[in-house]
């Protein structure tokens, strides 16, 4: 990757993280605001008190999903870095096999001949596809956490608005 591409990727990740923290923070603040004065009154039904309980439940789902998304995303970035590092090693080992001669692993100082490189390249070729599949699964899970976070937050706010408008419909 070029330096420009790397910088754009860093900015994208930073922006995504800031958005995630913002959304989780708004959900947590809203939860705290409505939960601090909440008192269970009356029966559960179509009333303001019951709708606030539902919205608090949805806000809790949103906050927990958002936190899990952030956690999974950080682990995903760590695994992706490892995957990219191993893919670079595979390229170096494969180049040594093709070019022949003695090569030095610049990170570890290990001296490799083509037969050693061939063994390491074969092992990485077997392992990298499973790591890539694991990354794809993690990416899908992160997407689902985002969906749960966003939709539960949206529904919580809709429920809160409806709970505040309910007296206008039943007065």
PDB file of C-alpha atoms in Angstrom:
ATOM      1  CA  UNK A   1       0.000   0.000   0.000  1.00  0.00           C
ATOM      2  CA  UNK A   2       1.153   3.497  -0.678  1.00  0.00           C
ATOM      3  CA  UNK A   3       1.641   5.972   2.156  1.00  0.00           C
ATOM      4  CA  UNK A   4      -1.414   7.855   0.947  1.00  0.00           C
ATOM      5  CA  UNK A   5      -3.570   4.727   1.103  1.00  0.00           C
ATOM      6  CA  UNK A   6      -2.300   3.911   4.580  1.00  0.00           C
ATOM      7  CA  UNK A   7      -3.050   7.446   5.785  1.00  0.00           C
ATOM      8  CA  UNK A   8      -6.574   7.322   4.339  1.00  0.00           C
ATOM      9  CA  UNK A   9      -7.147   3.937   6.015  1.00  0.00           C
ATOM     10  CA  UNK A  10      -5.957   5.363   9.355  1.00  0.00           C
ATOM     11  CA  UNK A  11      -8.312   8.337   9.004  1.00  0.00           C
ATOM     12  CA  UNK A  12     -11.201   6.026   8.131  1.00  0.00           C
ATOM     13  CA  UNK A  13     -10.579   3.834  11.171  1.00  0.00           C
ATOM     14  CA  UNK A  14     -10.222   6.893  13.398  1.00  0.00           C
ATOM     15  CA  UNK A  15     -13.480   8.377  12.085  1.00  0.00           C
ATOM     16  CA  UNK A  16     -15.307   5.084  12.520  1.00  0.00           C
ATOM     17  CA  UNK A  17     -14.048   4.765  16.106  1.00  0.00           C
ATOM     18  CA  UNK A  18     -15.113   8.317  16.945  1.00  0.00           C
ATOM     19  CA  UNK A  19     -18.582   7.657  15.521  1.00  0.00           C
ATOM     20  CA  UNK A  20     -18.901   4.424  17.528  1.00  0.00           C
ATOM     21  CA  UNK A  21     -17.890   6.154  20.761  1.00  0.00           C
ATOM     22  CA  UNK A  22     -20.280   9.020  20.019  1.00  0.00           C
ATOM     23  CA  UNK A  23     -23.273   6.746  19.394  1.00  0.00           C
ATOM     24  CA  UNK A  24     -22.562   4.622  22.475  1.00  0.00           C
ATOM     25  CA  UNK A  25     -22.096   7.789  24.532  1.00  0.00           C
ATOM     26  CA  UNK A  26     -25.409   9.244  23.390  1.00  0.00           C
ATOM     27  CA  UNK A  27     -27.212   5.994  24.194  1.00  0.00           C
ATOM     28  CA  UNK A  28     -25.599   5.765  27.630  1.00  0.00           C
ATOM     29  CA  UNK A  29     -26.314   9.426  28.417  1.00  0.00           C
ATOM     30  CA  UNK A  30     -29.951   9.069  27.367  1.00  0.00           C
ATOM     31  CA  UNK A  31     -30.274   5.918  29.440  1.00  0.00           C
ATOM     32  CA  UNK A  32     -28.810   7.686  32.458  1.00  0.00           C
ATOM     33  CA  UNK A  33     -31.049  10.714  32.007  1.00  0.00           C
ATOM     34  CA  UNK A  34     -34.290   8.712  31.906  1.00  0.00           C
ATOM     35  CA  UNK A  35     -33.253   6.023  34.400  1.00  0.00           C
ATOM     36  CA  UNK A  36     -32.214   8.438  37.163  1.00  0.00           C
ATOM     37  CA  UNK A  37     -35.762   9.637  37.882  1.00  0.00           C
ATOM     38  CA  UNK A  38     -37.618   6.495  36.864  1.00  0.00           C
ATOM     39  CA  UNK A  39     -40.078   5.052  39.337  1.00  0.00           C
ATOM     40  CA  UNK A  40     -42.252   2.061  38.583  1.00  0.00           C
ATOM     41  CA  UNK A  41     -45.831   3.260  38.784  1.00  0.00           C
ATOM     42  CA  UNK A  42     -49.008   1.435  37.842  1.00  0.00           C
ATOM     43  CA  UNK A  43     -49.450  -1.569  35.643  1.00  0.00           C
ATOM     44  CA  UNK A  44     -47.593  -2.428  32.492  1.00  0.00           C
ATOM     45  CA  UNK A  45     -49.612  -1.395  29.451  1.00  0.00           C
ATOM     46  CA  UNK A  46     -49.877   1.394  26.918  1.00  0.00           C
ATOM     47  CA  UNK A  47     -48.870   4.242  29.186  1.00  0.00           C
ATOM     48  CA  UNK A  48     -45.946   6.617  29.537  1.00  0.00           C
ATOM     49  CA  UNK A  49     -44.293   4.644  32.324  1.00  0.00           C
ATOM     50  CA  UNK A  50     -44.361   1.373  30.377  1.00  0.00           C
ATOM     51  CA  UNK A  51     -43.028   3.013  27.224  1.00  0.00           C
ATOM     52  CA  UNK A  52     -40.117   4.461  29.182  1.00  0.00           C
ATOM     53  CA  UNK A  53     -39.306   0.966  30.483  1.00  0.00           C
ATOM     54  CA  UNK A  54     -39.285  -0.323  26.915  1.00  0.00           C
ATOM     55  CA  UNK A  55     -37.081   2.547  25.764  1.00  0.00           C
ATOM     56  CA  UNK A  56     -34.665   1.948  28.667  1.00  0.00           C
ATOM     57  CA  UNK A  57     -34.433  -1.702  27.661  1.00  0.00           C
ATOM     58  CA  UNK A  58     -33.757  -0.712  24.032  1.00  0.00           C
ATOM     59  CA  UNK A  59     -31.162   1.839  25.125  1.00  0.00           C
ATOM     60  CA  UNK A  60     -29.419  -0.837  27.206  1.00  0.00           C
ATOM     61  CA  UNK A  61     -29.346  -3.134  24.172  1.00  0.00           C
ATOM     62  CA  UNK A  62     -27.927  -0.301  22.086  1.00  0.00           C
ATOM     63  CA  UNK A  63     -25.170   0.528  24.568  1.00  0.00           C
ATOM     64  CA  UNK A  64     -24.151  -3.090  25.121  1.00  0.00           C
ATOM     65  CA  UNK A  65     -24.187  -3.806  21.370  1.00  0.00           C
ATOM     66  CA  UNK A  66     -22.130  -0.695  20.739  1.00  0.00           C
ATOM     67  CA  UNK A  67     -19.550  -1.642  23.335  1.00  0.00           C
ATOM     68  CA  UNK A  68     -19.317  -5.183  21.949  1.00  0.00           C
ATOM     69  CA  UNK A  69     -18.914  -3.742  18.454  1.00  0.00           C
ATOM     70  CA  UNK A  70     -16.032  -1.557  19.609  1.00  0.00           C
ATOM     71  CA  UNK A  71     -14.401  -4.514  21.374  1.00  0.00           C
ATOM     72  CA  UNK A  72     -14.797  -6.810  18.356  1.00  0.00           C
ATOM     73  CA  UNK A  73     -13.558  -4.110  15.982  1.00  0.00           C
ATOM     74  CA  UNK A  74     -10.372  -3.659  18.017  1.00  0.00           C
ATOM     75  CA  UNK A  75      -9.759  -7.420  17.984  1.00  0.00           C
ATOM     76  CA  UNK A  76     -10.508  -7.455  14.256  1.00  0.00           C
ATOM     77  CA  UNK A  77      -7.862  -4.791  13.608  1.00  0.00           C
ATOM     78  CA  UNK A  78      -5.342  -6.784  15.641  1.00  0.00           C
ATOM     79  CA  UNK A  79      -6.076  -9.993  13.713  1.00  0.00           C
ATOM     80  CA  UNK A  80      -6.037  -8.143  10.402  1.00  0.00           C
ATOM     81  CA  UNK A  81      -2.591  -6.731  11.216  1.00  0.00           C
ATOM     82  CA  UNK A  82      -1.351 -10.233  11.987  1.00  0.00           C
ATOM     83  CA  UNK A  83      -2.867 -11.534   8.734  1.00  0.00           C
ATOM     84  CA  UNK A  84      -1.176  -8.809   6.680  1.00  0.00           C
ATOM     85  CA  UNK A  85       2.137  -9.433   8.453  1.00  0.00           C
ATOM     86  CA  UNK A  86       1.964 -13.171   7.737  1.00  0.00           C
ATOM     87  CA  UNK A  87       1.023 -12.495   4.108  1.00  0.00           C
ATOM     88  CA  UNK A  88       4.171 -10.356   3.780  1.00  0.00           C
ATOM     89  CA  UNK A  89       6.221 -13.202   5.305  1.00  0.00           C
ATOM     90  CA  UNK A  90       4.694 -15.604   2.799  1.00  0.00           C
ATOM     91  CA  UNK A  91       5.730 -13.302  -0.044  1.00  0.00           C
ATOM     92  CA  UNK A  92       9.286 -13.106   1.322  1.00  0.00           C
ATOM     93  CA  UNK A  93       9.561 -16.867   1.766  1.00  0.00           C
ATOM     94  CA  UNK A  94       8.170 -17.478  -1.715  1.00  0.00           C
ATOM     95  CA  UNK A  95      10.629 -14.969  -3.207  1.00  0.00           C
ATOM     96  CA  UNK A  96      13.518 -16.780  -1.465  1.00  0.00           C
ATOM     97  CA  UNK A  97      12.324 -20.115  -2.871  1.00  0.00           C
ATOM     98  CA  UNK A  98      12.184 -18.683  -6.394  1.00  0.00           C
ATOM     99  CA  UNK A  99      15.427 -16.667  -6.276  1.00  0.00           C
ATOM    100  CA  UNK A 100      17.407 -19.248  -4.292  1.00  0.00           C
ATOM    101  CA  UNK A 101      20.418 -18.455  -2.165  1.00  0.00           C
ATOM    102  CA  UNK A 102      20.522 -17.497   1.471  1.00  0.00           C
ATOM    103  CA  UNK A 103      18.078 -14.924   2.826  1.00  0.00           C
ATOM    104  CA  UNK A 104      17.946 -13.124   6.138  1.00  0.00           C
ATOM    105  CA  UNK A 105      14.697 -12.442   7.935  1.00  0.00           C
ATOM    106  CA  UNK A 106      15.152  -8.748   8.753  1.00  0.00           C
ATOM    107  CA  UNK A 107      12.828  -8.872  11.774  1.00  0.00           C
ATOM    108  CA  UNK A 108      14.286 -11.897  13.544  1.00  0.00           C
ATOM    109  CA  UNK A 109      17.756 -12.160  11.994  1.00  0.00           C
ATOM    110  CA  UNK A 110      17.002 -15.755  11.038  1.00  0.00           C
ATOM    111  CA  UNK A 111      19.047 -17.090   8.118  1.00  0.00           C
ATOM    112  CA  UNK A 112      16.924 -18.998   5.631  1.00  0.00           C
ATOM    113  CA  UNK A 113      17.857 -21.220   2.733  1.00  0.00           C
ATOM    114  CA  UNK A 114      15.345 -22.039  -0.013  1.00  0.00           C
ATOM    115  CA  UNK A 115      14.290 -25.367   1.555  1.00  0.00           C
ATOM    116  CA  UNK A 116      13.532 -23.688   4.915  1.00  0.00           C
ATOM    117  CA  UNK A 117      11.619 -20.955   3.111  1.00  0.00           C
ATOM    118  CA  UNK A 118       9.633 -23.556   1.151  1.00  0.00           C
ATOM    119  CA  UNK A 119       8.561 -25.270   4.390  1.00  0.00           C
ATOM    120  CA  UNK A 120       7.538 -22.000   6.022  1.00  0.00           C
ATOM    121  CA  UNK A 121       5.724 -20.832   2.875  1.00  0.00           C
ATOM    122  CA  UNK A 122       3.786 -24.122   2.708  1.00  0.00           C
ATOM    123  CA  UNK A 123       2.746 -23.798   6.348  1.00  0.00           C
ATOM    124  CA  UNK A 124       1.577 -20.212   5.818  1.00  0.00           C
ATOM    125  CA  UNK A 125      -0.330 -21.172   2.653  1.00  0.00           C
ATOM    126  CA  UNK A 126      -2.298 -23.700   4.722  1.00  0.00           C
ATOM    127  CA  UNK A 127      -2.932 -21.304   7.622  1.00  0.00           C
ATOM    128  CA  UNK A 128      -3.698 -17.988   5.908  1.00  0.00           C
ATOM    129  CA  UNK A 129      -7.018 -19.050   4.292  1.00  0.00           C
ATOM    130  CA  UNK A 130      -8.469 -20.060   7.673  1.00  0.00           C
ATOM    131  CA  UNK A 131      -7.297 -16.772   9.188  1.00  0.00           C
ATOM    132  CA  UNK A 132      -8.897 -14.887   6.309  1.00  0.00           C
ATOM    133  CA  UNK A 133     -12.160 -16.770   6.829  1.00  0.00           C
ATOM    134  CA  UNK A 134     -12.034 -15.904  10.534  1.00  0.00           C
ATOM    135  CA  UNK A 135     -11.576 -12.230   9.608  1.00  0.00           C
ATOM    136  CA  UNK A 136     -14.596 -12.354   7.300  1.00  0.00           C
ATOM    137  CA  UNK A 137     -16.732 -13.903  10.052  1.00  0.00           C
ATOM    138  CA  UNK A 138     -15.553 -11.274  12.526  1.00  0.00           C
ATOM    139  CA  UNK A 139     -16.432  -8.552  10.037  1.00  0.00           C
ATOM    140  CA  UNK A 140     -19.949  -9.954   9.705  1.00  0.00           C
ATOM    141  CA  UNK A 141     -20.386 -10.088  13.479  1.00  0.00           C
ATOM    142  CA  UNK A 142     -19.200  -6.486  13.766  1.00  0.00           C
ATOM    143  CA  UNK A 143     -21.811  -5.536  11.161  1.00  0.00           C
ATOM    144  CA  UNK A 144     -24.566  -7.229  13.157  1.00  0.00           C
ATOM    145  CA  UNK A 145     -23.521  -5.436  16.326  1.00  0.00           C
ATOM    146  CA  UNK A 146     -23.755  -2.147  14.427  1.00  0.00           C
ATOM    147  CA  UNK A 147     -27.230  -3.014  13.194  1.00  0.00           C
ATOM    148  CA  UNK A 148     -28.441  -3.946  16.695  1.00  0.00           C
ATOM    149  CA  UNK A 149     -26.898  -0.814  18.155  1.00  0.00           C
ATOM    150  CA  UNK A 150     -28.360   1.543  15.563  1.00  0.00           C
ATOM    151  CA  UNK A 151     -31.853   0.073  15.306  1.00  0.00           C
ATOM    152  CA  UNK A 152     -32.306  -0.353  19.039  1.00  0.00           C
ATOM    153  CA  UNK A 153     -31.201   3.261  19.563  1.00  0.00           C
ATOM    154  CA  UNK A 154     -33.614   4.438  16.874  1.00  0.00           C
ATOM    155  CA  UNK A 155     -36.494   2.432  18.345  1.00  0.00           C
ATOM    156  CA  UNK A 156     -35.659   3.676  21.843  1.00  0.00           C
ATOM    157  CA  UNK A 157     -35.879   7.286  20.712  1.00  0.00           C
ATOM    158  CA  UNK A 158     -39.106   6.626  18.819  1.00  0.00           C
ATOM    159  CA  UNK A 159     -40.561   4.998  21.939  1.00  0.00           C
ATOM    160  CA  UNK A 160     -39.444   7.927  24.106  1.00  0.00           C
ATOM    161  CA  UNK A 161     -41.029  10.436  21.721  1.00  0.00           C
ATOM    162  CA  UNK A 162     -44.241   8.419  21.627  1.00  0.00           C
ATOM    163  CA  UNK A 163     -44.259   8.174  25.440  1.00  0.00           C
ATOM    164  CA  UNK A 164     -44.066  11.956  25.699  1.00  0.00           C
ATOM    165  CA  UNK A 165     -46.774  12.443  23.058  1.00  0.00           C
ATOM    166  CA  UNK A 166     -49.079   9.799  24.549  1.00  0.00           C
ATOM    167  CA  UNK A 167     -50.896  12.258  26.871  1.00  0.00           C
ATOM    168  CA  UNK A 168     -51.986  14.247  23.799  1.00  0.00           C
ATOM    169  CA  UNK A 169     -53.660  11.159  22.335  1.00  0.00           C
ATOM    170  CA  UNK A 170     -55.421  10.060  25.533  1.00  0.00           C
ATOM    171  CA  UNK A 171     -56.466  13.400  27.021  1.00  0.00           C
TER     172      UNK A 171
END
